[in-house]
């Protein structure tokens, strides 16, 4: 007999066992009447073409009263079509329900491949995940995230193009791993073809007059007791060496080779490398040995505790910029300034690359042949020009 709404409504339940009403027009489609009286639409079938040896699958379609009878019948009919094609709709439904979410992918990425990255990169990835990717896609199944959704997230972050582009880069890396781990079909990375925002390269260098104001500010703030001598020496060294902030702030005395006039960094953003020291930079380091707040520390610039490197540079840098009347100047601009002065002094670009550690893939070969002697001469050229300004 064909299932009708009236027949289902009038069917009584048995408090001792479930009862079944089957539809005569669609094999396997029926209603299960629970002992509680609740009625559920079901579809019973044998997967992959059936046969008595195939296991019987029971698929819950929905509750009577919550979805219409004809809707349930249409769902059952679609499932019957899938079965006829040799598919297993219930198994596919279970797999989809149990499919890993983006949070699952992040956890595996964080515990495995992330370990290969440098600490600063890991911190950046964690920040992008927490602030942007997790809120947007954390609970979504990896296999379901589409390019349109990724594009919408990226477009919504137009006011912060750098963070938007880096967020998509991290997500793209995760999706590539998802394909490798077979959590997503091959060649379906949803970050492909998402056009990145134009970031606009920042060009900010200190002029000779600004360099002089910076030097005066460093000296005056120390004399007034508003700036610790360690901090002033740190910023002087950043400017003289053209190094990245962490390369100087985390520097240890044991890394300094006074005879060769280098800081031999065991690791950096571009791997192990030397930082070449001009005579002026050597003088700053010698002064730092005297003025350091912790004579026993292994760090050239120790923090409040002798066993920790200095970390908080933002507040003193803001104070310095206010004193020197320097607007829109980042700490990293000191590195740009060193490079620009080197160019102005006629230093060859390969040697500048060697000095600053610009060992990008496309330029490594150009820099590899530059030995230490011309690099040291270049360091002296930069040191003399900057040292005269900041005294």
XYZ file of C-alpha atoms in Angstrom:
391
model
C 0.000 0.000 0.000
C 1.240 3.462 -0.842
C 2.284 5.565 2.110
C 0.023 8.540 2.759
C 0.074 11.211 5.431
C -3.265 9.967 6.774
C -2.032 6.399 7.018
C 1.075 7.517 8.893
C -0.868 9.828 11.232
C -3.352 7.084 12.139
C -0.727 4.384 12.705
C -0.433 3.433 16.388
C 2.824 2.562 18.140
C 3.774 -0.519 20.144
C 5.522 0.383 23.439
C 7.443 -2.926 23.345
C 9.005 -2.790 19.860
C 9.360 -0.620 16.753
C 6.887 -1.030 13.906
C 7.373 -0.395 10.179
C 5.138 0.920 7.415
C 6.477 0.310 3.885
C 5.663 2.127 0.697
C 4.443 -0.063 -2.163
C 5.542 2.390 -4.882
C 9.211 2.766 -3.864
C 11.075 -0.275 -2.629
C 12.920 0.311 0.657
C 11.098 3.534 1.554
C 9.065 3.470 4.735
C 8.310 4.832 8.182
C 9.729 3.492 11.436
C 7.373 3.924 14.393
C 9.391 3.996 17.608
C 8.188 2.675 20.968
C 7.809 6.312 22.045
C 5.375 6.949 19.218
C 7.756 9.086 17.202
C 7.764 8.318 13.453
C 10.798 8.545 11.204
C 11.147 8.224 7.443
C 13.718 5.588 6.485
C 15.241 4.007 3.412
C 16.505 0.404 3.477
C 18.809 -0.910 0.761
C 21.748 -3.136 -0.113
C 24.724 -1.102 -1.438
C 26.762 -1.510 -4.619
C 24.138 -3.326 -6.638
C 22.804 -5.359 -3.743
C 22.588 -9.128 -3.626
C 21.725 -11.157 -0.557
C 25.357 -11.206 0.543
C 25.574 -7.415 0.662
C 24.941 -5.856 4.093
C 21.650 -4.067 4.662
C 21.891 -0.324 5.190
C 19.304 1.708 7.116
C 19.246 5.396 6.321
C 17.337 7.915 8.457
C 15.775 10.583 6.248
C 13.956 12.693 8.811
C 11.058 12.810 11.266
C 7.416 12.731 10.204
C 5.915 16.112 10.988
C 9.243 17.907 10.501
C 9.614 17.226 6.765
C 6.776 16.566 4.283
C 6.074 13.030 3.099
C 6.772 13.868 -0.553
C 10.103 15.476 0.368
C 11.096 12.296 2.213
C 9.948 10.201 -0.747
C 12.048 12.295 -3.174
C 15.130 11.917 -0.961
C 14.568 8.158 -0.865
C 14.151 8.118 -4.648
C 17.488 9.967 -5.084
C 19.157 7.421 -2.794
C 17.641 4.571 -4.836
C 19.143 6.126 -7.969
C 22.562 6.285 -6.299
C 22.291 2.636 -5.260
C 21.406 1.664 -8.828
C 24.635 3.365 -9.929
C 26.622 1.222 -7.496
C 27.008 3.918 -4.838
C 26.410 3.742 -1.097
C 24.560 6.905 0.054
C 24.536 6.035 3.772
C 28.259 5.356 3.801
C 28.885 8.590 1.935
C 26.702 10.420 4.461
C 28.693 8.975 7.378
C 32.002 9.828 5.736
C 30.830 13.376 5.133
C 29.668 13.755 8.739
C 32.988 12.433 10.042
C 35.128 14.339 7.527
C 37.878 16.467 9.150
C 37.246 20.138 9.772
C 39.715 22.935 9.125
C 40.443 22.946 12.879
C 41.447 19.280 12.579
C 43.711 20.198 9.673
C 45.259 23.045 11.691
C 45.936 20.750 14.660
C 47.764 18.241 12.477
C 49.665 21.005 10.667
C 50.620 22.596 14.005
C 51.898 19.316 15.432
C 53.797 18.139 12.355
C 54.888 20.370 9.481
C 54.845 23.575 11.549
C 57.878 22.310 13.489
C 60.031 22.888 10.414
C 59.367 26.615 10.488
C 61.232 29.289 12.401
C 59.789 30.518 15.733
C 58.867 33.951 14.374
C 57.028 32.374 11.442
C 55.176 30.027 13.787
C 54.066 32.997 15.894
C 52.785 34.761 12.767
C 50.891 31.655 11.612
C 49.254 31.225 15.024
C 48.167 34.870 15.019
C 46.641 34.614 11.529
C 44.852 31.401 12.454
C 43.408 32.751 15.694
C 42.337 36.133 14.347
C 41.150 35.341 10.823
C 41.121 31.739 9.612
C 39.604 29.996 12.636
C 36.671 32.429 12.987
C 35.929 32.133 9.265
C 36.398 28.415 8.588
C 37.378 26.613 11.796
C 34.241 24.453 11.980
C 33.908 23.910 8.235
C 34.794 20.589 6.641
C 38.072 20.814 4.752
C 36.536 19.281 1.638
C 33.648 21.791 1.573
C 35.539 25.099 1.627
C 35.165 26.747 -1.771
C 37.188 29.275 -3.713
C 34.248 31.711 -3.571
C 34.269 31.589 0.240
C 38.018 32.128 0.385
C 37.696 35.035 -2.036
C 34.977 36.607 0.145
C 37.198 36.383 3.231
C 40.140 37.855 1.351
C 38.035 40.692 -0.079
C 36.613 41.512 3.368
C 40.166 42.149 4.596
C 40.942 44.778 1.976
C 41.801 47.365 4.636
C 44.653 45.146 5.876
C 46.155 43.818 2.613
C 49.276 42.362 4.200
C 47.307 40.286 6.724
C 44.787 39.299 4.046
C 47.474 38.012 1.708
C 49.368 36.192 4.458
C 46.147 34.585 5.731
C 45.405 33.176 2.278
C 49.017 32.025 1.955
C 48.742 30.066 5.223
C 45.374 28.625 4.197
C 46.815 27.628 0.828
C 49.671 25.806 2.522
C 47.166 23.962 4.716
C 45.027 23.006 1.726
C 48.062 21.652 -0.112
C 48.737 19.429 2.891
C 45.064 18.409 2.910
C 45.493 17.128 -0.643
C 48.692 15.284 0.311
C 46.915 13.689 3.296
C 43.904 12.868 1.082
C 41.544 15.036 3.113
C 40.593 16.867 -0.075
C 40.551 15.918 -3.764
C 43.755 16.547 -5.699
C 43.990 19.854 -7.538
C 41.142 21.527 -5.628
C 43.045 24.045 -3.514
C 40.429 26.823 -3.064
C 43.130 29.480 -2.677
C 44.236 29.144 -6.291
C 43.276 32.070 -8.510
C 42.394 34.285 -5.531
C 43.982 37.530 -6.617
C 46.170 38.973 -3.881
C 45.802 42.566 -2.721
C 48.430 45.071 -3.783
C 50.470 45.787 -0.662
C 52.541 48.675 -1.871
C 56.225 48.548 -1.041
C 57.176 50.894 1.769
C 60.057 53.245 1.028
C 61.112 55.064 4.209
C 64.693 56.082 4.800
C 66.290 58.484 7.235
C 67.796 61.597 5.710
C 71.140 62.954 6.946
C 69.301 65.559 9.027
C 66.971 62.890 10.494
C 69.959 60.667 11.294
C 71.500 63.516 13.253
C 68.272 64.103 15.207
C 68.093 60.393 15.991
C 71.643 60.398 17.322
C 70.978 63.442 19.517
C 67.753 61.887 20.840
C 69.508 58.644 21.822
C 72.199 60.534 23.730
C 69.857 63.024 25.407
C 67.340 60.383 26.562
C 70.123 58.343 28.175
C 71.562 61.467 29.866
C 68.108 62.344 31.201
C 67.640 58.832 32.577
C 64.608 58.227 30.341
C 66.286 55.532 28.236
C 68.447 52.664 29.391
C 71.936 52.733 27.778
C 71.398 49.152 26.565
C 68.419 50.297 24.523
C 70.268 53.206 22.930
C 73.172 50.925 22.008
C 70.777 48.370 20.538
C 69.245 50.913 18.170
C 72.659 52.271 17.236
C 73.827 48.771 16.362
C 70.681 48.029 14.350
C 71.379 51.075 12.229
C 75.116 50.482 11.858
C 74.815 46.808 10.956
C 71.574 46.943 8.975
C 70.369 43.814 10.754
C 66.881 42.607 11.533
C 65.563 43.421 14.979
C 65.699 39.862 16.354
C 69.230 39.329 15.039
C 70.503 42.042 17.357
C 68.070 41.807 20.282
C 68.777 38.055 20.682
C 72.520 38.324 20.061
C 74.865 36.515 22.473
C 78.411 37.561 23.354
C 79.734 34.169 22.271
C 78.593 34.856 18.705
C 80.922 37.852 18.351
C 84.269 37.168 16.667
C 86.253 40.276 17.553
C 89.228 39.359 15.365
C 87.164 38.741 12.239
C 84.764 41.575 13.160
C 81.588 39.631 12.651
C 78.606 38.428 14.607
C 78.277 34.787 13.566
C 74.531 34.208 13.764
C 73.834 30.473 14.200
C 70.377 31.021 12.704
C 68.254 33.783 11.205
C 65.381 34.268 8.801
C 67.745 33.186 6.023
C 69.745 30.649 8.048
C 73.199 30.905 9.612
C 75.086 33.984 8.443
C 77.655 36.604 9.520
C 76.856 40.207 10.392
C 79.823 42.392 9.451
C 80.939 44.962 12.025
C 82.337 48.355 11.146
C 84.771 50.079 13.495
C 81.842 52.162 14.763
C 79.798 49.025 15.434
C 82.732 47.518 17.356
C 82.868 50.679 19.465
C 79.151 50.395 20.288
C 79.631 46.774 21.373
C 82.630 47.672 23.509
C 80.601 50.395 25.212
C 77.773 47.947 25.718
C 80.106 45.605 27.584
C 80.614 48.398 30.094
C 77.074 49.774 30.356
C 75.029 46.541 30.168
C 72.586 46.145 33.029
C 73.695 42.517 33.622
C 77.433 41.937 33.350
C 76.957 38.201 33.839
C 74.379 37.735 31.075
C 75.219 35.754 27.960
C 73.055 38.194 25.991
C 74.541 41.363 24.558
C 71.242 43.115 25.302
C 69.668 41.369 28.297
C 66.167 42.046 29.494
C 65.066 42.761 33.047
C 66.277 39.266 33.913
C 69.855 38.343 33.102
C 68.841 34.990 31.566
C 66.462 36.555 29.042
C 67.121 38.694 25.972
C 65.474 42.098 25.727
C 62.011 41.944 24.157
C 60.015 45.162 24.521
C 61.357 47.633 21.970
C 58.096 49.309 20.943
C 57.668 51.694 23.885
C 61.270 52.983 23.929
C 61.207 53.293 20.132
C 58.076 55.435 20.355
C 59.801 57.647 22.944
C 62.877 57.989 20.723
C 60.820 58.918 17.650
C 58.874 61.535 19.620
C 62.111 63.044 20.967
C 63.729 63.070 17.500
C 60.502 64.244 15.803
C 60.523 61.305 13.406
C 57.111 60.504 11.956
C 55.993 57.154 10.575
C 59.342 55.468 11.193
C 59.490 51.758 11.982
C 62.395 49.968 13.591
C 62.807 47.971 10.372
C 63.366 51.252 8.497
C 66.782 51.451 10.156
C 67.746 48.434 8.039
C 66.422 50.162 4.900
C 68.411 53.258 5.835
C 71.659 51.282 6.100
C 71.053 49.825 2.644
C 70.205 53.197 1.113
C 73.355 54.775 2.563
C 75.428 51.916 1.159
C 73.966 52.564 -2.299
C 74.645 56.268 -1.906
C 78.268 55.519 -1.017
C 78.691 53.514 -4.220
C 78.779 50.055 -2.656
C 78.093 47.331 -5.214
C 74.671 45.678 -4.928
C 76.049 42.129 -4.490
C 78.087 43.301 -1.512
C 75.051 45.049 -0.019
C 73.170 41.794 -0.396
C 75.976 40.017 1.427
C 75.954 42.607 4.200
C 72.222 42.446 4.789
C 71.838 38.699 4.282
C 69.481 38.990 1.304
C 69.902 35.330 0.407
C 66.719 34.940 -1.607
C 66.634 32.042 -4.008
C 67.052 34.184 -7.083
C 69.951 36.206 -5.658
C 71.905 33.655 -3.615
C 74.148 32.769 -6.560
C 75.028 36.423 -7.078
C 76.070 36.863 -3.463
C 77.846 33.569 -2.932
C 81.166 34.690 -4.461
C 81.484 37.863 -2.363
C 84.102 37.287 0.326
C 84.372 38.959 3.721
C 87.024 41.577 2.894
C 85.008 43.775 0.523
C 81.992 43.285 2.760
C 83.988 44.562 5.734
C 85.146 47.554 3.720
C 81.533 48.236 2.848
C 80.587 47.924 6.528
C 83.217 50.549 7.349
C 81.863 52.834 4.650
C 78.377 52.603 6.135
C 79.718 52.913 9.675
C 81.677 56.066 8.920
C 78.703 57.742 7.262
C 76.281 56.837 10.048
C 78.764 57.256 12.877
C 79.502 60.821 11.861
C 75.804 61.599 12.106
C 74.928 59.890 15.375
C 78.354 60.336 17.026
